[in-house]
Amino acid sequence: MLWYLGRRLLQVIPVFLGATLLLYALVFLRPGDPVAGLGGERGLPEAVQEQIRQQYNLDEPFIVQYLLFLKGVFTLDFGVDFRGRDILDVIAQALPVTFQLALMALVIEAVFGIAFGLIAGMRKGGIFDGTVLVISLLVISVPTFVIGFVLQFVMGVKLGWFPVTVGRDPNFYSLLLPAIVLAATSFAYVLRLTRTSVTENLSADYVRTARAKGLSRSQVTGRHVLRNSLIPVVTFLGADLGNLMGGAIVTEGIFNINGVGGTLYQSIIRGENITVVSLTTVLVIVYILANLLVDLLYAALDPRIRYA
């Protein structure tokens, strides 16, 4: 088990380096000069622009800039943005909000998606199965921002069940509706994935053997069918945590949430490349850690990995 985890950790290193290099290149090699635009229409004096470029190492070759950025990542020193704010403080303010929102969405899609998918798979061809398949297909077909605006209008404005916007003081209740919106599409995928996996496992030989041994329906379902059906679902959920944090940009914009999405959007508008790369790098780290957690859950769900 430790050998397996160590091998996975070694595989993470080139993934992290490749992803951060690509992100850094896409942001810093794009056309335009962010320093030249800091002064607005009047511009900044050439001497001031040169001083800013030296301060942010923008006058160095690309590979030197990237290596200095990596040094800042490993030492937790991202520097300051163009407005003089410590980027680590910016991340510390924005990341917990987005992480809480993504985690709430992950729990919602996992609990309800697996539950509805299990029931639909156990009752394949029934009314419940057909209904949830139609609803899930409808949810997948509708863009997230449309779902967000509809639920915001219906549940926030008309019914008054939830706050319309979150603002600067987010709590569990105010983040619940945005979490539902963020989880909607992934919930549909989890439901359909669970339903398909349960249906396949119900006809497997080991399930028929378990029934022949006299195990009850609940024992067969919980100990054999559900456990084996969760392996592909766990894979999707692990990868989806990073997708949720990245996809929160749209949801945070709809509900006025001051998280990673809002901060990224404002940084892109202002041309604060170092803030954009730093926040995106944090999302990459979260994505990698989530996949490592999935590998550990694999060992718990599939004994073949543990014994290998």
Short mmCIF file of C-alpha atoms in Angstrom, two decimals:
data_model
loop_
_atom_site.label_atom_id
_atom_site.label_comp_id
_atom_site.label_asym_id
_atom_site.label_seq_id
_atom_site.Cartn_x
_atom_site.Cartn_y
_atom_site.Cartn_z
CA MET A 1 0.00 0.00 0.00
CA LEU A 2 2.78 2.46 0.93
CA TRP A 3 4.70 1.44 -2.19
CA TYR A 4 1.61 2.13 -4.31
CA LEU A 5 1.12 5.56 -2.72
CA GLY A 6 4.82 6.40 -3.14
CA ARG A 7 4.67 5.53 -6.82
CA ARG A 8 1.65 7.75 -7.27
CA LEU A 9 3.44 10.62 -5.51
CA LEU A 10 6.36 10.29 -7.92
CA GLN A 11 3.94 10.46 -10.84
CA VAL A 12 2.47 13.67 -9.46
CA ILE A 13 5.73 15.63 -9.77
CA PRO A 14 5.94 15.74 -13.60
CA VAL A 15 2.19 16.39 -13.77
CA PHE A 16 2.53 19.41 -11.48
CA LEU A 17 5.57 20.77 -13.33
CA GLY A 18 3.97 20.28 -16.75
CA ALA A 19 0.66 21.86 -15.72
CA THR A 20 2.25 24.90 -14.06
CA LEU A 21 4.63 25.42 -16.99
CA LEU A 22 1.74 25.33 -19.44
CA LEU A 23 -0.34 27.72 -17.33
CA TYR A 24 2.56 30.11 -16.89
CA ALA A 25 3.29 30.08 -20.61
CA LEU A 26 -0.34 30.66 -21.61
CA VAL A 27 -0.68 33.63 -19.26
CA PHE A 28 2.67 35.36 -19.63
CA LEU A 29 3.25 34.78 -23.34
CA ARG A 30 -0.09 36.18 -24.44
CA PRO A 31 -0.03 39.39 -26.52
CA GLY A 32 -0.07 42.74 -24.75
CA ASP A 33 1.91 44.45 -22.03
CA PRO A 34 0.14 44.51 -18.63
CA VAL A 35 2.58 47.09 -17.29
CA ALA A 36 1.87 49.55 -20.11
CA GLY A 37 -1.83 49.48 -19.31
CA LEU A 38 -1.47 50.27 -15.61
CA GLY A 39 -1.58 54.02 -16.16
CA GLY A 40 -4.82 53.96 -18.10
CA GLU A 41 -5.18 56.29 -21.09
CA ARG A 42 -2.38 58.59 -19.92
CA GLY A 43 0.06 55.71 -19.40
CA LEU A 44 3.06 55.54 -17.11
CA PRO A 45 6.47 57.12 -17.65
CA GLU A 46 8.94 54.76 -19.26
CA ALA A 47 11.19 54.84 -16.19
CA VAL A 48 8.31 53.76 -13.94
CA GLN A 49 7.37 50.96 -16.33
CA GLU A 50 10.95 49.70 -16.34
CA GLN A 51 11.05 49.75 -12.54
CA ILE A 52 7.84 47.69 -12.35
CA ARG A 53 9.20 45.17 -14.86
CA GLN A 54 12.33 44.74 -12.75
CA GLN A 55 10.28 44.37 -9.57
CA TYR A 56 8.18 41.58 -11.07
CA ASN A 57 11.07 40.00 -13.03
CA LEU A 58 9.29 40.72 -16.31
CA ASP A 59 12.59 41.74 -17.89
CA GLU A 60 14.02 38.25 -17.37
CA PRO A 61 13.82 35.40 -19.94
CA PHE A 62 10.70 33.28 -19.75
CA ILE A 63 12.37 30.21 -18.21
CA VAL A 64 13.98 32.37 -15.49
CA GLN A 65 10.59 33.88 -14.68
CA TYR A 66 9.07 30.40 -14.43
CA LEU A 67 11.83 29.10 -12.14
CA LEU A 68 11.47 32.14 -9.87
CA PHE A 69 7.74 31.49 -9.78
CA LEU A 70 8.33 27.84 -8.80
CA LYS A 71 10.64 29.02 -6.03
CA GLY A 72 7.82 31.24 -4.74
CA VAL A 73 5.37 28.30 -4.86
CA PHE A 74 7.62 26.01 -2.80
CA THR A 75 8.47 28.78 -0.31
CA LEU A 76 4.87 30.08 -0.16
CA ASP A 77 6.04 33.51 -1.30
CA PHE A 78 3.97 34.56 -4.30
CA GLY A 79 4.96 38.22 -3.98
CA VAL A 80 2.54 41.13 -4.34
CA ASP A 81 0.16 42.15 -7.12
CA PHE A 82 0.12 45.46 -9.00
CA ARG A 83 -1.99 47.02 -6.24
CA GLY A 84 0.50 46.09 -3.54
CA ARG A 85 -1.55 43.29 -1.99
CA ASP A 86 0.21 40.16 -0.80
CA ILE A 87 -0.95 37.42 -3.19
CA LEU A 88 -0.83 34.80 -0.44
CA ASP A 89 -3.33 36.91 1.52
CA VAL A 90 -5.53 37.17 -1.56
CA ILE A 91 -5.46 33.38 -1.93
CA ALA A 92 -6.13 32.90 1.79
CA GLN A 93 -9.25 35.07 1.53
CA ALA A 94 -10.64 33.62 -1.70
CA LEU A 95 -9.76 29.92 -1.50
CA PRO A 96 -11.71 28.90 1.66
CA VAL A 97 -14.96 30.31 0.24
CA THR A 98 -14.61 28.48 -3.07
CA PHE A 99 -13.42 25.30 -1.36
CA GLN A 100 -16.45 25.32 0.97
CA LEU A 101 -18.76 25.91 -2.00
CA ALA A 102 -17.14 23.11 -4.04
CA LEU A 103 -17.15 20.72 -1.07
CA MET A 104 -20.85 21.36 -0.43
CA ALA A 105 -21.57 20.76 -4.12
CA LEU A 106 -19.51 17.55 -4.04
CA VAL A 107 -21.47 16.22 -1.04
CA ILE A 108 -24.80 17.09 -2.68
CA GLU A 109 -23.97 15.39 -5.97
CA ALA A 110 -22.42 12.35 -4.25
CA VAL A 111 -25.22 11.69 -1.75
CA PHE A 112 -28.19 12.31 -4.03
CA GLY A 113 -26.54 11.08 -7.22
CA ILE A 114 -25.49 7.74 -5.70
CA ALA A 115 -28.81 7.28 -3.88
CA PHE A 116 -30.99 8.00 -6.92
CA GLY A 117 -28.66 6.05 -9.21
CA LEU A 118 -28.76 3.02 -6.92
CA ILE A 119 -32.56 3.05 -6.76
CA ALA A 120 -32.84 3.53 -10.53
CA GLY A 121 -30.38 0.69 -11.20
CA MET A 122 -32.19 -1.67 -8.83
CA ARG A 123 -35.49 -0.83 -10.53
CA LYS A 124 -34.30 -0.75 -14.12
CA GLY A 125 -37.12 -0.13 -16.58
CA GLY A 126 -39.52 1.16 -13.93
CA ILE A 127 -41.24 4.51 -13.59
CA PHE A 128 -38.60 5.89 -11.20
CA ASP A 129 -35.80 4.80 -13.52
CA GLY A 130 -37.36 6.44 -16.55
CA THR A 131 -38.17 9.63 -14.65
CA VAL A 132 -34.68 10.21 -13.25
CA LEU A 133 -33.08 9.44 -16.61
CA VAL A 134 -35.23 12.10 -18.30
CA ILE A 135 -34.56 14.64 -15.54
CA SER A 136 -30.81 13.97 -15.56
CA LEU A 137 -30.67 14.35 -19.35
CA LEU A 138 -32.54 17.65 -19.07
CA VAL A 139 -30.12 18.92 -16.40
CA ILE A 140 -27.10 17.95 -18.52
CA SER A 141 -28.57 19.74 -21.54
CA VAL A 142 -29.15 23.06 -19.76
CA PRO A 143 -26.08 25.32 -19.19
CA THR A 144 -25.07 26.02 -15.59
CA PHE A 145 -25.68 29.75 -15.83
CA VAL A 146 -29.27 29.14 -17.00
CA ILE A 147 -29.92 26.81 -14.03
CA GLY A 148 -28.35 29.42 -11.76
CA PHE A 149 -30.49 32.31 -12.96
CA VAL A 150 -33.69 30.21 -12.90
CA LEU A 151 -33.14 28.90 -9.36
CA GLN A 152 -32.02 32.33 -8.18
CA PHE A 153 -35.23 33.89 -9.52
CA VAL A 154 -37.60 31.13 -8.37
CA MET A 155 -36.14 30.17 -4.97
CA GLY A 156 -34.58 33.53 -4.12
CA VAL A 157 -36.84 36.20 -5.56
CA LYS A 158 -40.27 34.56 -5.85
CA LEU A 159 -40.28 32.08 -2.96
CA GLY A 160 -37.73 33.80 -0.73
CA TRP A 161 -36.25 30.52 0.50
CA PHE A 162 -32.63 31.55 -0.04
CA PRO A 163 -30.67 34.81 -0.21
CA VAL A 164 -30.46 36.16 -3.76
CA THR A 165 -26.76 37.03 -3.39
CA VAL A 166 -24.10 35.88 -0.94
CA GLY A 167 -21.97 39.02 -0.60
CA ARG A 168 -18.92 39.37 1.64
CA ASP A 169 -20.16 37.30 4.60
CA PRO A 170 -20.84 33.77 3.29
CA ASN A 171 -22.29 31.09 5.54
CA PHE A 172 -23.65 27.59 5.07
CA TYR A 173 -27.22 28.73 4.41
CA SER A 174 -26.31 31.46 1.91
CA LEU A 175 -23.99 29.07 0.02
CA LEU A 176 -26.57 26.25 -0.16
CA LEU A 177 -28.37 27.47 -3.30
CA PRO A 178 -25.12 28.23 -5.19
CA ALA A 179 -23.87 24.76 -4.18
CA ILE A 180 -27.02 23.18 -5.61
CA VAL A 181 -26.52 25.08 -8.87
CA LEU A 182 -22.85 24.11 -9.03
CA ALA A 183 -23.66 20.45 -8.31
CA ALA A 184 -26.56 20.14 -10.75
CA THR A 185 -24.71 18.95 -13.86
CA SER A 186 -22.31 16.69 -11.95
CA PHE A 187 -25.25 15.24 -10.00
CA ALA A 188 -26.82 14.12 -13.28
CA TYR A 189 -23.57 12.43 -14.37
CA VAL A 190 -23.11 10.70 -11.00
CA LEU A 191 -26.71 9.46 -11.12
CA ARG A 192 -26.38 8.01 -14.61
CA LEU A 193 -22.92 6.55 -13.89
CA THR A 194 -24.12 4.87 -10.69
CA ARG A 195 -27.25 3.56 -12.38
CA THR A 196 -25.26 2.03 -15.25
CA SER A 197 -22.66 0.49 -12.93
CA VAL A 198 -25.32 -0.99 -10.62
CA THR A 199 -27.19 -2.46 -13.57
CA GLU A 200 -24.03 -4.15 -14.85
CA ASN A 201 -23.05 -5.53 -11.44
CA LEU A 202 -26.51 -6.94 -10.76
CA SER A 203 -26.00 -9.44 -13.58
CA ALA A 204 -22.44 -10.36 -12.55
CA ASP A 205 -21.55 -13.92 -11.52
CA TYR A 206 -20.45 -12.96 -8.00
CA VAL A 207 -23.87 -11.44 -7.31
CA ARG A 208 -25.65 -14.61 -8.42
CA THR A 209 -23.26 -16.60 -6.21
CA ALA A 210 -24.02 -14.37 -3.23
CA ARG A 211 -27.74 -14.85 -3.76
CA ALA A 212 -27.28 -18.60 -4.08
CA LYS A 213 -25.51 -18.60 -0.70
CA GLY A 214 -28.67 -17.23 0.86
CA LEU A 215 -27.57 -13.63 1.52
CA SER A 216 -30.40 -11.16 1.95
CA ARG A 217 -31.18 -8.50 -0.65
CA SER A 218 -29.74 -5.74 1.55
CA GLN A 219 -26.51 -7.70 2.11
CA VAL A 220 -26.07 -8.38 -1.59
CA THR A 221 -26.78 -4.75 -2.45
CA GLY A 222 -24.60 -3.15 0.22
CA ARG A 223 -21.69 -5.58 0.41
CA HIS A 224 -21.33 -6.53 -3.25
CA VAL A 225 -23.32 -4.45 -5.74
CA LEU A 226 -22.91 -0.95 -4.29
CA ARG A 227 -19.30 -1.38 -3.23
CA ASN A 228 -18.15 -2.52 -6.67
CA SER A 229 -20.38 0.00 -8.43
CA LEU A 230 -18.76 2.89 -6.55
CA ILE A 231 -15.31 2.40 -8.12
CA PRO A 232 -16.04 4.37 -11.35
CA VAL A 233 -18.16 6.84 -9.38
CA VAL A 234 -15.28 7.59 -6.99
CA THR A 235 -13.05 8.21 -10.01
CA PHE A 236 -15.49 10.80 -11.33
CA LEU A 237 -15.99 12.46 -7.93
CA GLY A 238 -12.25 12.76 -7.34
CA ALA A 239 -11.68 14.48 -10.66
CA ASP A 240 -14.82 16.57 -10.23
CA LEU A 241 -13.59 18.37 -7.10
CA GLY A 242 -11.04 20.26 -9.19
CA ASN A 243 -13.62 20.83 -11.92
CA LEU A 244 -16.07 22.24 -9.37
CA MET A 245 -13.54 24.72 -8.04
CA GLY A 246 -12.71 25.83 -11.56
CA GLY A 247 -16.35 25.86 -12.65
CA ALA A 248 -17.31 27.94 -9.62
CA ILE A 249 -16.35 31.06 -11.61
CA VAL A 250 -19.78 31.19 -13.28
CA THR A 251 -21.70 30.36 -10.09
CA GLU A 252 -19.75 32.87 -8.03
CA GLY A 253 -20.49 35.52 -10.61
CA ILE A 254 -24.24 34.83 -10.51
CA PHE A 255 -24.47 34.90 -6.71
CA ASN A 256 -21.82 37.59 -6.09
CA ILE A 257 -19.48 35.31 -4.13
CA ASN A 258 -16.02 36.65 -3.34
CA GLY A 259 -14.12 33.45 -3.98
CA VAL A 260 -11.49 32.20 -6.40
CA GLY A 261 -13.76 32.70 -9.40
CA GLY A 262 -14.47 36.37 -8.69
CA THR A 263 -10.84 37.06 -7.85
CA LEU A 264 -9.64 35.36 -11.05
CA TYR A 265 -12.08 37.33 -13.15
CA GLN A 266 -11.02 40.67 -11.67
CA SER A 267 -7.33 39.75 -11.98
CA ILE A 268 -7.74 38.85 -15.65
CA ILE A 269 -9.50 42.16 -16.33
CA ARG A 270 -6.71 44.12 -14.60
CA GLY A 271 -3.94 42.13 -16.27
CA GLU A 272 -2.53 40.85 -12.96
CA ASN A 273 -0.88 37.80 -14.48
CA ILE A 274 0.98 36.70 -11.36
CA THR A 275 -2.30 36.58 -9.38
CA VAL A 276 -4.00 34.57 -12.14
CA VAL A 277 -1.15 32.04 -12.32
CA SER A 278 -0.88 31.74 -8.52
CA LEU A 279 -4.61 31.08 -8.05
CA THR A 280 -4.68 28.63 -10.94
CA THR A 281 -1.66 26.81 -9.53
CA VAL A 282 -3.49 26.38 -6.24
CA LEU A 283 -6.40 24.83 -8.17
CA VAL A 284 -3.94 22.45 -9.84
CA ILE A 285 -2.60 21.40 -6.42
CA VAL A 286 -6.15 20.80 -5.14
CA TYR A 287 -6.92 18.72 -8.25
CA ILE A 288 -3.78 16.59 -7.75
CA LEU A 289 -4.49 16.05 -4.04
CA ALA A 290 -8.07 15.05 -4.84
CA ASN A 291 -6.83 12.41 -7.26
CA LEU A 292 -4.38 11.08 -4.66
CA LEU A 293 -7.32 10.74 -2.27
CA VAL A 294 -9.18 8.80 -4.94
CA ASP A 295 -6.23 6.39 -5.17
CA LEU A 296 -6.48 5.77 -1.42
CA LEU A 297 -10.22 5.19 -1.68
CA TYR A 298 -9.56 2.70 -4.48
CA ALA A 299 -7.56 0.61 -2.05
CA ALA A 300 -10.47 0.65 0.38
CA LEU A 301 -13.05 -0.30 -2.25
CA ASP A 302 -11.02 -2.78 -4.32
CA PRO A 303 -9.08 -5.42 -2.33
CA ARG A 304 -7.05 -6.30 -5.44
CA ILE A 305 -5.15 -3.00 -5.13
CA ARG A 306 -4.37 -3.60 -1.45
CA TYR A 307 -3.10 -7.13 -1.98
CA ALA A 308 -1.13 -6.17 -5.09
#
